[in-house]
Short mmCIF file of C-alpha atoms and ligand atoms in Angstrom, two decimals:
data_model
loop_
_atom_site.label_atom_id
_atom_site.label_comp_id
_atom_site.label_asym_id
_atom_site.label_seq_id
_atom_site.Cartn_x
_atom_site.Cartn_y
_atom_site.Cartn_z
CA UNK J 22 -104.51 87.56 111.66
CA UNK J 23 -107.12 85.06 112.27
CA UNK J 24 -106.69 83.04 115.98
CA UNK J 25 -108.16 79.53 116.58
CA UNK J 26 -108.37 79.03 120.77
CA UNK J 27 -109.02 75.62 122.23
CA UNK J 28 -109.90 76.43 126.17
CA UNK J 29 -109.23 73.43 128.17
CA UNK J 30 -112.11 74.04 130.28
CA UNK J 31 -115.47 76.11 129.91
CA UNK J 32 -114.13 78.31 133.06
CA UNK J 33 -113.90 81.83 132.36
CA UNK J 34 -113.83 84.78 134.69
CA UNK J 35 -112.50 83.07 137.71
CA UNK J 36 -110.29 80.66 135.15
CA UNK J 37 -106.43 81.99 135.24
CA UNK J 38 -105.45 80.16 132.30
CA UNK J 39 -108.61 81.79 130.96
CA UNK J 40 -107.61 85.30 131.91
CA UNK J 41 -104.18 85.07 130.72
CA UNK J 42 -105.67 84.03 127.41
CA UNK J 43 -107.60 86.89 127.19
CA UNK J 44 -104.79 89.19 127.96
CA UNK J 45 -102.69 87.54 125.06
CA UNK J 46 -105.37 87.74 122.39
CA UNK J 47 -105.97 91.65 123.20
CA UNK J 48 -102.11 92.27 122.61
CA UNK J 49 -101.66 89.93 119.66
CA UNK J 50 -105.12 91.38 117.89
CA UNK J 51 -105.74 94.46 115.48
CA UNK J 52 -108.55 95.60 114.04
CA UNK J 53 -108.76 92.59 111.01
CA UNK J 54 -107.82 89.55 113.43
CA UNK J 55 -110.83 87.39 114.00
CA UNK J 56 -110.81 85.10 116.77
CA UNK J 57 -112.60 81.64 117.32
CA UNK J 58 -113.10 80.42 120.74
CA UNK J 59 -114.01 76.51 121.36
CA UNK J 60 -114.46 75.69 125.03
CA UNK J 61 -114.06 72.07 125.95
CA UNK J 62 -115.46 69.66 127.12
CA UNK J 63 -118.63 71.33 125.49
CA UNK J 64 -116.98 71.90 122.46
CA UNK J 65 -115.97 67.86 121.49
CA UNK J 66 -117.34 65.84 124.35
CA UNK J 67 -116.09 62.71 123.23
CA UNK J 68 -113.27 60.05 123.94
CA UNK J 69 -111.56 58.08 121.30
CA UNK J 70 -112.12 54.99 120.76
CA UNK J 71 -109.55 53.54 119.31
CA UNK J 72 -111.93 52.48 115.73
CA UNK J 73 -108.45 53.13 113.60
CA UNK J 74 -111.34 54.86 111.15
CA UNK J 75 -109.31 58.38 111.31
CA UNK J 76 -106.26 56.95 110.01
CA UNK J 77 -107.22 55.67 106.79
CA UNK J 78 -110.46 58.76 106.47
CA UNK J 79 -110.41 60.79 109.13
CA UNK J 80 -114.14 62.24 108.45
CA UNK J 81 -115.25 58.89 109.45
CA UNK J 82 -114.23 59.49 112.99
CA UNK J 83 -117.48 58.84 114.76
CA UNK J 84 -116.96 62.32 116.64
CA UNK J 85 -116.24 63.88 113.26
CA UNK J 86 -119.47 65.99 113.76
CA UNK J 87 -117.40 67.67 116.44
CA UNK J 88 -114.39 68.24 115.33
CA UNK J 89 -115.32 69.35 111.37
CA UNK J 90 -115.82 72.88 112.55
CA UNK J 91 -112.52 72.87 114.93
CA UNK J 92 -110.35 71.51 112.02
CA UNK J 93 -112.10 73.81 109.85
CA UNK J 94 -110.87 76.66 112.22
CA UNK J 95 -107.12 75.22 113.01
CA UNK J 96 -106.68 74.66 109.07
CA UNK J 97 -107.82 78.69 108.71
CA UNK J 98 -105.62 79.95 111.70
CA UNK J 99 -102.29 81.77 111.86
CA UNK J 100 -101.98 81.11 115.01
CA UNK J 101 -103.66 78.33 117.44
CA UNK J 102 -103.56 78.95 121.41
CA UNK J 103 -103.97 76.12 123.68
CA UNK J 104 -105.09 76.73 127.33
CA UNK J 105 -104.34 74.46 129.90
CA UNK J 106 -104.55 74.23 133.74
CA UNK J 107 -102.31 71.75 135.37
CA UNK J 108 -104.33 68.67 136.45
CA UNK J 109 -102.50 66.37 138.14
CA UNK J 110 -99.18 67.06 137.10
CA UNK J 111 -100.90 67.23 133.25
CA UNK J 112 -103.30 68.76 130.90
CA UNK J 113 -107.16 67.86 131.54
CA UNK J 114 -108.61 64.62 130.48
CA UNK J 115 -111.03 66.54 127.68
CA UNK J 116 -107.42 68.04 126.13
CA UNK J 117 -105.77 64.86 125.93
CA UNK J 118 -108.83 63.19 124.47
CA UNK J 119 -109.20 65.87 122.52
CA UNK J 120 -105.82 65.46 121.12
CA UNK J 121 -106.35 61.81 120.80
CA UNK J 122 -108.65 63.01 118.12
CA UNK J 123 -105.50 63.96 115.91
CA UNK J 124 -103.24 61.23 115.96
CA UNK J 125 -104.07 60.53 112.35
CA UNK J 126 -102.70 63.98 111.75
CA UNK J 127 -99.17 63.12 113.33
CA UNK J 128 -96.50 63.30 110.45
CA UNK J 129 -95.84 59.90 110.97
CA UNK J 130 -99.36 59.18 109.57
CA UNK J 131 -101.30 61.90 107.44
CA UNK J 132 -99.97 65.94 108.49
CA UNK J 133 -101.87 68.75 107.27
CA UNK J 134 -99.62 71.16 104.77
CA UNK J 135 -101.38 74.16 106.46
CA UNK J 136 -99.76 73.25 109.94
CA UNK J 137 -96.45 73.52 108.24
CA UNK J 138 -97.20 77.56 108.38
CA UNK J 139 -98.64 78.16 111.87
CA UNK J 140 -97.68 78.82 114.74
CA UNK J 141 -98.52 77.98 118.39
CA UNK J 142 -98.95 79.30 121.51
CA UNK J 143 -99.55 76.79 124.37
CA UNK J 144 -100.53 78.26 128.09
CA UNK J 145 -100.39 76.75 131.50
CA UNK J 146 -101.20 77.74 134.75
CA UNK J 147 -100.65 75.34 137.63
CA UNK J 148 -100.74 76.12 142.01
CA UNK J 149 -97.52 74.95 142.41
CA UNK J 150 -96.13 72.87 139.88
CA UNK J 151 -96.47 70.92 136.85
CA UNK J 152 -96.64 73.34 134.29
CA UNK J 153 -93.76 71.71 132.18
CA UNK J 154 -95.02 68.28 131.99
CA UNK J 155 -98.26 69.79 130.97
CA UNK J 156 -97.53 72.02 128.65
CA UNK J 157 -94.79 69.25 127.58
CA UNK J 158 -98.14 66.67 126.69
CA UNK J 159 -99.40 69.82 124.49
CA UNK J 160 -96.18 70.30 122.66
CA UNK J 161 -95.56 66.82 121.33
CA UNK J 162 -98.82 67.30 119.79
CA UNK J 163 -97.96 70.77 117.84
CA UNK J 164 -94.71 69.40 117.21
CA UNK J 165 -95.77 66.36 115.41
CA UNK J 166 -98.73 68.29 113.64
CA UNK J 167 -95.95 69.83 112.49
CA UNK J 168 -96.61 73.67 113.68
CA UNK J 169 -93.63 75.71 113.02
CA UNK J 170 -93.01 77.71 115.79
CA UNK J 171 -94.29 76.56 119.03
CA UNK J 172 -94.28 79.13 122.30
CA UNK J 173 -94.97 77.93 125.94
CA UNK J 174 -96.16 80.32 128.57
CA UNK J 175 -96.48 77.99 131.93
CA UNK J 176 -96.45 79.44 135.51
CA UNK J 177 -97.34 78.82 138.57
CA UNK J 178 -99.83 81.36 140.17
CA UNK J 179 -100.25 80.03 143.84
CA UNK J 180 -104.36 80.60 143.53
CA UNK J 181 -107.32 78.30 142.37
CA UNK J 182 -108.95 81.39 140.93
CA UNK J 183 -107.80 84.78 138.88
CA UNK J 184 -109.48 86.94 142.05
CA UNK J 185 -107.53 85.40 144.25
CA UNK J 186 -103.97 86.07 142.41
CA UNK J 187 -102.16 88.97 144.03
CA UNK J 188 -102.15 91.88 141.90
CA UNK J 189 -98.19 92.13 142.13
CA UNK J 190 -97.87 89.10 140.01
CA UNK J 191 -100.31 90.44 137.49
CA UNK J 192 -98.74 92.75 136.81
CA UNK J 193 -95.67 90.48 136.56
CA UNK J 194 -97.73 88.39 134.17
CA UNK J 195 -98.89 91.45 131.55
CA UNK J 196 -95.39 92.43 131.03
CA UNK J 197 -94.05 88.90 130.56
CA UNK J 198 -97.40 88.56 128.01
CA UNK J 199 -96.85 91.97 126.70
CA UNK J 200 -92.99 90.86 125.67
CA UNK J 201 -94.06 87.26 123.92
CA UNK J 202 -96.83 89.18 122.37
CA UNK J 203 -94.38 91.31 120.42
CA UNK J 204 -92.20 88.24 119.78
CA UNK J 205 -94.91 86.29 118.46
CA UNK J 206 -96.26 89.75 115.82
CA UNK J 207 -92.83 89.44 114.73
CA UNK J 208 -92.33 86.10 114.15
CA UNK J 209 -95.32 86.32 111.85
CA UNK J 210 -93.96 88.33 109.18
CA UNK J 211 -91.64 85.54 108.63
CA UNK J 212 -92.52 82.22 109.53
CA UNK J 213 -89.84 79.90 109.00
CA UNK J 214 -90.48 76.03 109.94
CA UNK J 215 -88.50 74.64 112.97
CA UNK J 216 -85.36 72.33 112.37
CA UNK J 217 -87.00 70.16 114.73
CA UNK J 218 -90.29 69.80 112.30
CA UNK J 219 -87.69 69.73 109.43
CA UNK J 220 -85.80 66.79 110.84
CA UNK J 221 -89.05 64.75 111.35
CA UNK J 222 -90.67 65.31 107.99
CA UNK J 223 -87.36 63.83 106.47
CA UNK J 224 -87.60 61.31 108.62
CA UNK J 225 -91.01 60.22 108.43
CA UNK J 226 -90.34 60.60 104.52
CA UNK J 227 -88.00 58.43 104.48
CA UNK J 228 -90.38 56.21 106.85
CA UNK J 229 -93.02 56.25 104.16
CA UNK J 230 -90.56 55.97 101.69
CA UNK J 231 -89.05 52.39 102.43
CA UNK J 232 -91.33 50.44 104.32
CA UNK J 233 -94.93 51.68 103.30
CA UNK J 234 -96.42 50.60 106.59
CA UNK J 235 -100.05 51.98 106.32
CA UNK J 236 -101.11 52.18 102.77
CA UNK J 237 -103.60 55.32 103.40
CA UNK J 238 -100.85 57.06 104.86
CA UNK J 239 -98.68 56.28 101.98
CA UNK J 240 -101.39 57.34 99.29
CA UNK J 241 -101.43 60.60 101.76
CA UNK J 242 -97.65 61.74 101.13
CA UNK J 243 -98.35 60.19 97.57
CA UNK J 244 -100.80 62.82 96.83
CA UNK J 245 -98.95 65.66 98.89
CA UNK J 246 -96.07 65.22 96.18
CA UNK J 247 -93.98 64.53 99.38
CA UNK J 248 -92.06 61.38 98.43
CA UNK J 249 -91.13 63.48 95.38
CA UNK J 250 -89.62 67.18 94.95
CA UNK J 251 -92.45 68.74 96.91
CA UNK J 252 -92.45 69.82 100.54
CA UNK J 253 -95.19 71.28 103.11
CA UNK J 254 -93.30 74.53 103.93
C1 FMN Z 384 -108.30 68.38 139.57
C2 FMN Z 384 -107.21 69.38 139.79
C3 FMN Z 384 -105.90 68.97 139.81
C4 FMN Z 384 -104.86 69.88 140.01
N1 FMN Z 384 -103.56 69.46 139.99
C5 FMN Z 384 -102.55 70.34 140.20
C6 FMN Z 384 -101.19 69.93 140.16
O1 FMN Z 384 -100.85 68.77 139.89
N2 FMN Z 384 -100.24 70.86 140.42
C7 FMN Z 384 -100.55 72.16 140.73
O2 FMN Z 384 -99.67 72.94 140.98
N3 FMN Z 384 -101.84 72.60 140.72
C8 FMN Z 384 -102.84 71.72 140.46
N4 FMN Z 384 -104.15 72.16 140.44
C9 FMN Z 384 -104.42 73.60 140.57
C10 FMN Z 384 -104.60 74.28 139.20
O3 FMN Z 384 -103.65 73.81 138.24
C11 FMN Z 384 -104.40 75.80 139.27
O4 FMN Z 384 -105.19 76.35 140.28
C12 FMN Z 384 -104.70 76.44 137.94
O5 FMN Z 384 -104.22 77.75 137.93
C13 FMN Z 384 -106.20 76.44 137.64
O6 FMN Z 384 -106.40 77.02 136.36
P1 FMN Z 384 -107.77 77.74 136.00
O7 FMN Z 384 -107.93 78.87 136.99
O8 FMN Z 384 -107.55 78.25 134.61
O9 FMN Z 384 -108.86 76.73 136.09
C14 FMN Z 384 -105.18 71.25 140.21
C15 FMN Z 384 -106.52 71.68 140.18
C16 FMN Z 384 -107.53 70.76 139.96
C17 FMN Z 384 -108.96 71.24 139.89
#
């Protein structure tokens, strides 16, 4: 299994979300699965924009320097993991402008076929609350890429650091991680894309279809062999 992971922040040892990570990728690896690790903001330090240059060629994003090797990793990936601490009620301002990055990829403009066999798993840690917007703002964005099976893992852990989290609720935490993990191996040997995804690639077809709003998205699905008999799954 090869793992993408986008960290939200460059915090490690003291990070929760960080931690929880970590316990995840242990469960969910074997002795083949190779893991690639992008921290941001150091990772793709950049806000969008708004030049419109991704969504007719998305390697002339200005920032594209930054982001070839993370697509290049995502597109590779079985599986991507988000982190995300709760800021604010939200994810961090270097995830969302990292996401920014990727509206071009949404289905309603130009989605990658190899999302269409990936899946997801999005983490959130907040002090008290918040983890469901959050992880909510990460979501739309898998959902869209069109990732086919999407799981959240939010809670709240009453701590700004991972030394300061009781022990109790560790070990709370590693069996809750332990039980997704298995979920997630075993969803692996069969990925099947979401009705959800389904409904919104018809939709978007049909979109592209009739009224041929942006022609480099159109010449997109053209090549794809979408408007015709071919589909991403
Ligand atoms: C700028 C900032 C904003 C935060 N906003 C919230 C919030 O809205 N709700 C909440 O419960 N915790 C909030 N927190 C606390 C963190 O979400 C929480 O401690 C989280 O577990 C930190 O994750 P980390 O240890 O991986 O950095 C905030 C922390 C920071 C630094």
């Amino acid at each position: 299994m090869k793992i993408t992971v986008i960290y939200a922040t460059q915090r490690k040892s003291k990070s929760s979300t960080y931690n929880i990570a970590q316990r995840f990728i242990r469960q969910l690896s074997d002795a083949d699965t190779v893991i690639t690790e992008f921290f941001l903001p150091e990772s793709m330090p950049k806000f969008c924009r708004g030049c419109w240059n991704c969504f007719t060629d998305f390697t002339k994003c200005p920032d594209y320097g930054y982001l070839k090797p993370i697509i290049e990793s995502m597109c590779e990936a079985d599986l991507l993991i988000f982190t995300a601490p709760v800021y604010v009620y939200h994810i961090p301002g270097q995830l969302k402008a990292f996401l920014d990055h990727f509206g071009y990829q949404w289905m309603a403009h130009q989605p990658r076929k190899e999302m269409f066999s990936k899946q997801a798993l999005l983490i959130s840690t907040a002090a008290g609350a918040g983890t469901r917007s959050a992880l909510k703002d990460l979501k739309d964005s898998m959902t869209f890429w069109g990732i086919s099976r999407i799981y959240s893992f939010g809670r709240n852990i009453h701590a700004s650091d991972w030394d300061t989290v009781e022990e109790k609720k560790k070990l709370k935490l590693q069996k809750q991680i332990d039980k997704l993990s298995i979920k997630i191996k075993a969803d692996s040997m069969n990925i099947r894309v979401s009705l959800k995804v389904k409904a919104l690639f018809y939709a978007m077809r049909y979109m592209h279809k009739k009224f041929r709003f942006n022609p480099a998205d159109v010449r997109h699905w053209e090549a794809q062999g979408w408007l015709e008999k071919e589909r991403p799954w």
